[in-house]
JSON list of C-alpha atoms and ligand atoms in Angstrom, two decimals:
[
{"chain": "V", "resi": 1, "resn": "UNK", "atom": "CA", "xyz": [-28.46, 87.18, 187.91]},
{"chain": "V", "resi": 2, "resn": "UNK", "atom": "CA", "xyz": [-26.14, 90.07, 188.65]},
{"chain": "V", "resi": 3, "resn": "UNK", "atom": "CA", "xyz": [-24.00, 90.20, 191.75]},
{"chain": "V", "resi": 4, "resn": "UNK", "atom": "CA", "xyz": [-24.81, 92.48, 194.67]},
{"chain": "V", "resi": 5, "resn": "UNK", "atom": "CA", "xyz": [-22.43, 95.26, 195.66]},
{"chain": "V", "resi": 6, "resn": "UNK", "atom": "CA", "xyz": [-21.98, 95.92, 199.37]},
{"chain": "V", "resi": 7, "resn": "UNK", "atom": "CA", "xyz": [-19.71, 98.34, 201.16]},
{"chain": "V", "resi": 8, "resn": "UNK", "atom": "CA", "xyz": [-18.29, 96.70, 204.27]},
{"chain": "V", "resi": 9, "resn": "UNK", "atom": "CA", "xyz": [-16.03, 98.62, 206.63]},
{"chain": "V", "resi": 10, "resn": "UNK", "atom": "CA", "xyz": [-15.46, 101.14, 203.88]},
{"chain": "V", "resi": 11, "resn": "UNK", "atom": "CA", "xyz": [-14.46, 98.59, 201.23]},
{"chain": "V", "resi": 12, "resn": "UNK", "atom": "CA", "xyz": [-16.62, 97.89, 198.17]},
{"chain": "V", "resi": 13, "resn": "UNK", "atom": "CA", "xyz": [-17.33, 94.15, 197.87]},
{"chain": "V", "resi": 14, "resn": "UNK", "atom": "CA", "xyz": [-19.12, 92.20, 195.17]},
{"chain": "V", "resi": 15, "resn": "UNK", "atom": "CA", "xyz": [-21.06, 89.17, 196.42]},
{"chain": "V", "resi": 16, "resn": "UNK", "atom": "CA", "xyz": [-22.61, 86.30, 194.53]},
{"chain": "V", "resi": 17, "resn": "UNK", "atom": "CA", "xyz": [-25.32, 85.25, 197.03]},
{"chain": "V", "resi": 18, "resn": "UNK", "atom": "CA", "xyz": [-28.99, 85.52, 196.05]},
{"chain": "V", "resi": 19, "resn": "UNK", "atom": "CA", "xyz": [-30.47, 88.99, 196.72]},
{"chain": "V", "resi": 20, "resn": "UNK", "atom": "CA", "xyz": [-32.73, 87.72, 199.50]},
{"chain": "V", "resi": 21, "resn": "UNK", "atom": "CA", "xyz": [-29.86, 86.14, 201.45]},
{"chain": "V", "resi": 22, "resn": "UNK", "atom": "CA", "xyz": [-29.58, 87.52, 204.98]},
{"chain": "V", "resi": 23, "resn": "UNK", "atom": "CA", "xyz": [-26.70, 89.95, 205.33]},
{"chain": "V", "resi": 24, "resn": "UNK", "atom": "CA", "xyz": [-25.37, 87.92, 208.28]},
{"chain": "V", "resi": 25, "resn": "UNK", "atom": "CA", "xyz": [-24.76, 84.85, 206.10]},
{"chain": "V", "resi": 26, "resn": "UNK", "atom": "CA", "xyz": [-23.02, 86.88, 203.43]},
{"chain": "V", "resi": 27, "resn": "UNK", "atom": "CA", "xyz": [-20.83, 88.69, 205.93]},
{"chain": "V", "resi": 28, "resn": "UNK", "atom": "CA", "xyz": [-19.74, 85.46, 207.61]},
{"chain": "V", "resi": 29, "resn": "UNK", "atom": "CA", "xyz": [-19.71, 82.96, 204.75]},
{"chain": "V", "resi": 30, "resn": "UNK", "atom": "CA", "xyz": [-18.67, 85.08, 201.79]},
{"chain": "V", "resi": 31, "resn": "UNK", "atom": "CA", "xyz": [-16.80, 88.01, 203.26]},
{"chain": "V", "resi": 32, "resn": "UNK", "atom": "CA", "xyz": [-15.06, 86.46, 206.27]},
{"chain": "V", "resi": 33, "resn": "UNK", "atom": "CA", "xyz": [-16.52, 88.91, 208.78]},
{"chain": "V", "resi": 34, "resn": "UNK", "atom": "CA", "xyz": [-16.79, 86.71, 211.85]},
{"chain": "V", "resi": 35, "resn": "UNK", "atom": "CA", "xyz": [-17.70, 89.42, 214.38]},
{"chain": "V", "resi": 36, "resn": "UNK", "atom": "CA", "xyz": [-21.47, 89.21, 213.87]},
{"chain": "V", "resi": 37, "resn": "UNK", "atom": "CA", "xyz": [-22.90, 85.93, 215.23]},
{"chain": "V", "resi": 38, "resn": "UNK", "atom": "CA", "xyz": [-25.97, 83.82, 214.54]},
{"chain": "V", "resi": 39, "resn": "UNK", "atom": "CA", "xyz": [-27.98, 83.71, 217.76]},
{"chain": "V", "resi": 40, "resn": "UNK", "atom": "CA", "xyz": [-31.72, 83.48, 217.17]},
{"chain": "V", "resi": 41, "resn": "UNK", "atom": "CA", "xyz": [-32.11, 84.35, 213.49]},
{"chain": "V", "resi": 42, "resn": "UNK", "atom": "CA", "xyz": [-35.29, 86.20, 214.46]},
{"chain": "V", "resi": 43, "resn": "UNK", "atom": "CA", "xyz": [-34.10, 89.72, 215.37]},
{"chain": "V", "resi": 44, "resn": "UNK", "atom": "CA", "xyz": [-34.55, 88.93, 219.05]},
{"chain": "V", "resi": 45, "resn": "UNK", "atom": "CA", "xyz": [-31.09, 88.63, 220.58]},
{"chain": "V", "resi": 46, "resn": "UNK", "atom": "CA", "xyz": [-28.78, 91.17, 218.91]},
{"chain": "V", "resi": 47, "resn": "UNK", "atom": "CA", "xyz": [-25.85, 88.78, 218.38]},
{"chain": "V", "resi": 48, "resn": "UNK", "atom": "CA", "xyz": [-25.79, 89.56, 214.65]},
{"chain": "V", "resi": 49, "resn": "UNK", "atom": "CA", "xyz": [-25.77, 93.36, 214.99]},
{"chain": "V", "resi": 50, "resn": "UNK", "atom": "CA", "xyz": [-23.92, 95.52, 212.49]},
{"chain": "V", "resi": 51, "resn": "UNK", "atom": "CA", "xyz": [-24.06, 99.29, 212.08]},
{"chain": "V", "resi": 52, "resn": "UNK", "atom": "CA", "xyz": [-25.35, 100.74, 208.83]},
{"chain": "V", "resi": 53, "resn": "UNK", "atom": "CA", "xyz": [-25.17, 104.50, 208.46]},
{"chain": "V", "resi": 54, "resn": "UNK", "atom": "CA", "xyz": [-25.15, 104.96, 212.23]},
{"chain": "V", "resi": 55, "resn": "UNK", "atom": "CA", "xyz": [-28.03, 102.58, 212.93]},
{"chain": "V", "resi": 56, "resn": "UNK", "atom": "CA", "xyz": [-27.72, 99.24, 214.74]},
{"chain": "V", "resi": 57, "resn": "UNK", "atom": "CA", "xyz": [-29.18, 96.65, 212.36]},
{"chain": "V", "resi": 58, "resn": "UNK", "atom": "CA", "xyz": [-30.02, 92.97, 212.91]},
{"chain": "V", "resi": 59, "resn": "UNK", "atom": "CA", "xyz": [-28.19, 91.41, 210.00]},
{"chain": "V", "resi": 60, "resn": "UNK", "atom": "CA", "xyz": [-29.94, 88.03, 210.45]},
{"chain": "V", "resi": 61, "resn": "UNK", "atom": "CA", "xyz": [-33.20, 89.46, 209.09]},
{"chain": "V", "resi": 62, "resn": "UNK", "atom": "CA", "xyz": [-31.80, 91.97, 206.61]},
{"chain": "V", "resi": 63, "resn": "UNK", "atom": "CA", "xyz": [-31.64, 90.73, 203.00]},
{"chain": "V", "resi": 64, "resn": "UNK", "atom": "CA", "xyz": [-28.63, 92.00, 201.11]},
{"chain": "V", "resi": 65, "resn": "UNK", "atom": "CA", "xyz": [-30.77, 93.65, 198.43]},
{"chain": "V", "resi": 66, "resn": "UNK", "atom": "CA", "xyz": [-32.18, 95.94, 201.14]},
{"chain": "V", "resi": 67, "resn": "UNK", "atom": "CA", "xyz": [-28.75, 97.12, 202.27]},
{"chain": "V", "resi": 68, "resn": "UNK", "atom": "CA", "xyz": [-27.47, 100.52, 201.26]},
{"chain": "V", "resi": 69, "resn": "UNK", "atom": "CA", "xyz": [-24.73, 102.47, 202.93]},
{"chain": "V", "resi": 70, "resn": "UNK", "atom": "CA", "xyz": [-21.58, 101.36, 204.69]},
{"chain": "V", "resi": 71, "resn": "UNK", "atom": "CA", "xyz": [-21.90, 98.18, 206.77]},
{"chain": "V", "resi": 72, "resn": "UNK", "atom": "CA", "xyz": [-19.68, 98.35, 209.84]},
{"chain": "V", "resi": 73, "resn": "UNK", "atom": "CA", "xyz": [-18.84, 95.12, 211.61]},
{"chain": "V", "resi": 74, "resn": "UNK", "atom": "CA", "xyz": [-16.98, 94.31, 214.79]},
{"chain": "V", "resi": 75, "resn": "UNK", "atom": "CA", "xyz": [-14.11, 93.13, 212.61]},
{"chain": "V", "resi": 76, "resn": "UNK", "atom": "CA", "xyz": [-13.55, 96.70, 211.42]},
{"chain": "V", "resi": 77, "resn": "UNK", "atom": "CA", "xyz": [-14.00, 98.40, 214.77]},
{"chain": "V", "resi": 78, "resn": "UNK", "atom": "CA", "xyz": [-10.58, 98.08, 216.36]},
{"chain": "V", "resi": 79, "resn": "UNK", "atom": "CA", "xyz": [-7.61, 95.78, 216.50]},
{"chain": "V", "resi": 80, "resn": "UNK", "atom": "CA", "xyz": [-5.87, 93.73, 219.18]},
{"chain": "V", "resi": 81, "resn": "UNK", "atom": "CA", "xyz": [-3.27, 96.44, 219.73]},
{"chain": "V", "resi": 82, "resn": "UNK", "atom": "CA", "xyz": [-5.66, 99.35, 219.19]},
{"chain": "V", "resi": 83, "resn": "UNK", "atom": "CA", "xyz": [-9.12, 98.40, 220.44]},
{"chain": "V", "resi": 84, "resn": "UNK", "atom": "CA", "xyz": [-12.07, 100.76, 220.09]},
{"chain": "V", "resi": 85, "resn": "UNK", "atom": "CA", "xyz": [-12.91, 102.44, 223.46]},
{"chain": "V", "resi": 86, "resn": "UNK", "atom": "CA", "xyz": [-15.99, 100.21, 223.79]},
{"chain": "V", "resi": 87, "resn": "UNK", "atom": "CA", "xyz": [-13.91, 97.07, 223.18]},
{"chain": "V", "resi": 88, "resn": "UNK", "atom": "CA", "xyz": [-11.32, 98.35, 225.65]},
{"chain": "V", "resi": 89, "resn": "UNK", "atom": "CA", "xyz": [-13.96, 98.83, 228.34]},
{"chain": "V", "resi": 90, "resn": "UNK", "atom": "CA", "xyz": [-15.34, 95.32, 227.77]},
{"chain": "V", "resi": 91, "resn": "UNK", "atom": "CA", "xyz": [-11.83, 93.87, 228.10]},
{"chain": "V", "resi": 92, "resn": "UNK", "atom": "CA", "xyz": [-11.08, 95.86, 231.24]},
{"chain": "V", "resi": 93, "resn": "UNK", "atom": "CA", "xyz": [-14.36, 94.87, 232.88]},
{"chain": "V", "resi": 94, "resn": "UNK", "atom": "CA", "xyz": [-14.02, 91.25, 231.69]},
{"chain": "V", "resi": 95, "resn": "UNK", "atom": "CA", "xyz": [-17.56, 91.62, 230.39]},
{"chain": "V", "resi": 96, "resn": "UNK", "atom": "CA", "xyz": [-17.94, 88.18, 228.86]},
{"chain": "V", "resi": 97, "resn": "UNK", "atom": "CA", "xyz": [-18.37, 84.58, 229.95]},
{"chain": "V", "resi": 98, "resn": "UNK", "atom": "CA", "xyz": [-18.67, 82.57, 226.73]},
{"chain": "V", "resi": 99, "resn": "UNK", "atom": "CA", "xyz": [-18.45, 85.82, 224.73]},
{"chain": "V", "resi": 100, "resn": "UNK", "atom": "CA", "xyz": [-21.01, 84.80, 222.14]},
{"chain": "V", "resi": 101, "resn": "UNK", "atom": "CA", "xyz": [-23.18, 87.85, 222.80]},
{"chain": "V", "resi": 102, "resn": "UNK", "atom": "CA", "xyz": [-20.30, 90.34, 222.90]},
{"chain": "V", "resi": 103, "resn": "UNK", "atom": "CA", "xyz": [-20.71, 91.46, 219.30]},
{"chain": "V", "resi": 104, "resn": "UNK", "atom": "CA", "xyz": [-24.29, 92.48, 220.00]},
{"chain": "V", "resi": 105, "resn": "UNK", "atom": "CA", "xyz": [-23.48, 94.46, 223.13]},
{"chain": "V", "resi": 106, "resn": "UNK", "atom": "CA", "xyz": [-20.45, 96.17, 221.65]},
{"chain": "V", "resi": 107, "resn": "UNK", "atom": "CA", "xyz": [-21.99, 97.13, 218.31]},
{"chain": "V", "resi": 108, "resn": "UNK", "atom": "CA", "xyz": [-25.21, 98.37, 219.90]},
{"chain": "V", "resi": 109, "resn": "UNK", "atom": "CA", "xyz": [-23.20, 100.35, 222.45]},
{"chain": "V", "resi": 110, "resn": "UNK", "atom": "CA", "xyz": [-21.11, 101.94, 219.70]},
{"chain": "V", "resi": 111, "resn": "UNK", "atom": "CA", "xyz": [-24.25, 102.93, 217.79]},
{"chain": "V", "resi": 112, "resn": "UNK", "atom": "CA", "xyz": [-25.83, 104.44, 220.92]},
{"chain": "V", "resi": 113, "resn": "UNK", "atom": "CA", "xyz": [-22.74, 106.40, 221.97]},
{"chain": "V", "resi": 114, "resn": "UNK", "atom": "CA", "xyz": [-22.13, 107.78, 218.50]},
{"chain": "V", "resi": 115, "resn": "UNK", "atom": "CA", "xyz": [-25.70, 109.09, 218.52]},
{"chain": "V", "resi": 116, "resn": "UNK", "atom": "CA", "xyz": [-25.85, 110.16, 222.16]},
{"chain": "V", "resi": 117, "resn": "UNK", "atom": "CA", "xyz": [-22.41, 110.63, 223.77]},
{"chain": "V", "resi": 118, "resn": "UNK", "atom": "CA", "xyz": [-23.82, 111.32, 227.24]},
{"chain": "V", "resi": 119, "resn": "UNK", "atom": "CA", "xyz": [-26.62, 108.81, 227.84]},
{"chain": "V", "resi": 120, "resn": "UNK", "atom": "CA", "xyz": [-28.16, 108.31, 231.26]},
{"chain": "V", "resi": 121, "resn": "UNK", "atom": "CA", "xyz": [-28.14, 104.81, 232.76]},
{"chain": "V", "resi": 122, "resn": "UNK", "atom": "CA", "xyz": [-31.87, 104.61, 232.07]},
{"chain": "V", "resi": 123, "resn": "UNK", "atom": "CA", "xyz": [-31.33, 105.49, 228.40]},
{"chain": "V", "resi": 124, "resn": "UNK", "atom": "CA", "xyz": [-28.59, 102.89, 228.08]},
{"chain": "V", "resi": 125, "resn": "UNK", "atom": "CA", "xyz": [-30.77, 100.18, 229.62]},
{"chain": "V", "resi": 126, "resn": "UNK", "atom": "CA", "xyz": [-33.67, 101.12, 227.38]},
{"chain": "V", "resi": 127, "resn": "UNK", "atom": "CA", "xyz": [-31.56, 101.14, 224.21]},
{"chain": "V", "resi": 128, "resn": "UNK", "atom": "CA", "xyz": [-29.88, 97.84, 225.08]},
{"chain": "V", "resi": 129, "resn": "UNK", "atom": "CA", "xyz": [-33.05, 96.05, 226.19]},
{"chain": "V", "resi": 130, "resn": "UNK", "atom": "CA", "xyz": [-33.16, 93.99, 222.99]},
{"chain": "V", "resi": 131, "resn": "UNK", "atom": "CA", "xyz": [-29.69, 92.51, 223.42]},
{"chain": "V", "resi": 132, "resn": "UNK", "atom": "CA", "xyz": [-29.53, 89.17, 225.23]},
{"chain": "V", "resi": 133, "resn": "UNK", "atom": "CA", "xyz": [-26.84, 87.35, 227.20]},
{"chain": "V", "resi": 134, "resn": "UNK", "atom": "CA", "xyz": [-27.55, 83.76, 228.13]},
{"chain": "V", "resi": 135, "resn": "UNK", "atom": "CA", "xyz": [-24.62, 83.59, 230.55]},
{"chain": "V", "resi": 136, "resn": "UNK", "atom": "CA", "xyz": [-25.99, 86.25, 232.90]},
{"chain": "V", "resi": 137, "resn": "UNK", "atom": "CA", "xyz": [-23.02, 88.60, 232.52]},
{"chain": "V", "resi": 138, "resn": "UNK", "atom": "CA", "xyz": [-25.26, 91.66, 232.55]},
{"chain": "V", "resi": 139, "resn": "UNK", "atom": "CA", "xyz": [-23.73, 93.45, 235.53]},
{"chain": "V", "resi": 140, "resn": "UNK", "atom": "CA", "xyz": [-20.22, 93.38, 234.07]},
{"chain": "V", "resi": 141, "resn": "UNK", "atom": "CA", "xyz": [-21.61, 94.34, 230.68]},
{"chain": "V", "resi": 142, "resn": "UNK", "atom": "CA", "xyz": [-23.41, 97.36, 232.11]},
{"chain": "V", "resi": 143, "resn": "UNK", "atom": "CA", "xyz": [-20.23, 98.41, 233.95]},
{"chain": "V", "resi": 144, "resn": "UNK", "atom": "CA", "xyz": [-18.33, 98.18, 230.66]},
{"chain": "V", "resi": 145, "resn": "UNK", "atom": "CA", "xyz": [-20.98, 100.15, 228.80]},
{"chain": "V", "resi": 146, "resn": "UNK", "atom": "CA", "xyz": [-20.90, 102.90, 231.44]},
{"chain": "V", "resi": 147, "resn": "UNK", "atom": "CA", "xyz": [-17.09, 102.96, 231.38]},
{"chain": "V", "resi": 148, "resn": "UNK", "atom": "CA", "xyz": [-17.10, 103.25, 227.59]},
{"chain": "V", "resi": 149, "resn": "UNK", "atom": "CA", "xyz": [-19.70, 106.02, 227.73]},
{"chain": "V", "resi": 150, "resn": "UNK", "atom": "CA", "xyz": [-17.56, 107.97, 230.21]},
{"chain": "V", "resi": 151, "resn": "UNK", "atom": "CA", "xyz": [-14.44, 107.45, 228.10]},
{"chain": "V", "resi": 152, "resn": "UNK", "atom": "CA", "xyz": [-16.13, 108.61, 224.90]},
{"chain": "V", "resi": 153, "resn": "UNK", "atom": "CA", "xyz": [-18.08, 111.56, 226.38]},
{"chain": "D", "resi": 201, "resn": "LIG", "atom": "S1", "xyz": [-29.22, 86.41, 215.46]},
{"chain": "D", "resi": 201, "resn": "LIG", "atom": "FE1", "xyz": [-29.97, 88.30, 214.77]},
{"chain": "D", "resi": 201, "resn": "LIG", "atom": "S2", "xyz": [-31.04, 89.09, 216.45]},
{"chain": "D", "resi": 201, "resn": "LIG", "atom": "FE2", "xyz": [-30.48, 87.10, 217.09]},
{"chain": "D", "resi": 202, "resn": "LIG", "atom": "S1", "xyz": [-21.34, 85.86, 227.71]},
{"chain": "D", "resi": 202, "resn": "LIG", "atom": "FE1", "xyz": [-22.28, 84.03, 226.99]},
{"chain": "D", "resi": 202, "resn": "LIG", "atom": "S2", "xyz": [-24.09, 84.68, 226.02]},
{"chain": "D", "resi": 202, "resn": "LIG", "atom": "FE2", "xyz": [-23.29, 86.46, 226.92]}
]
């Protein structure tokens, strides 16, 4: 069986996992990308979101042999001393309790704002409806999303 080639955060990587392995497992277990999280495993919470060619993708239900294009993960988005504007807004608004869902909110927000730099609040809520937070941090999250949208507009 031949290895699968993935491009992750602009770097070509060869992975040994079976072709039907979910991208999330490969990112975390083989490639050390710990930004995406396992939440539901059923495409229902958004915790595992990555961006592939501008589209927010649930990596928990995406087999690696179906992946083409550059996979962007939270790990490649910004750094501690130079956070992405969306990460910066989440930090400033303290938009996390346990933080487990943060990857999903941040990556989905990045995908939305890159596609639509001036979304209305209604558009943001609609686009983010599939992302879940069990800690009830939604108000701070929405403030952070709006702040990021204003900063990136
Ligand atoms: S873990 Fe993928 S959507 Fe919940
Ligand atoms: S902050 Fe805990 S799940 Fe969202």
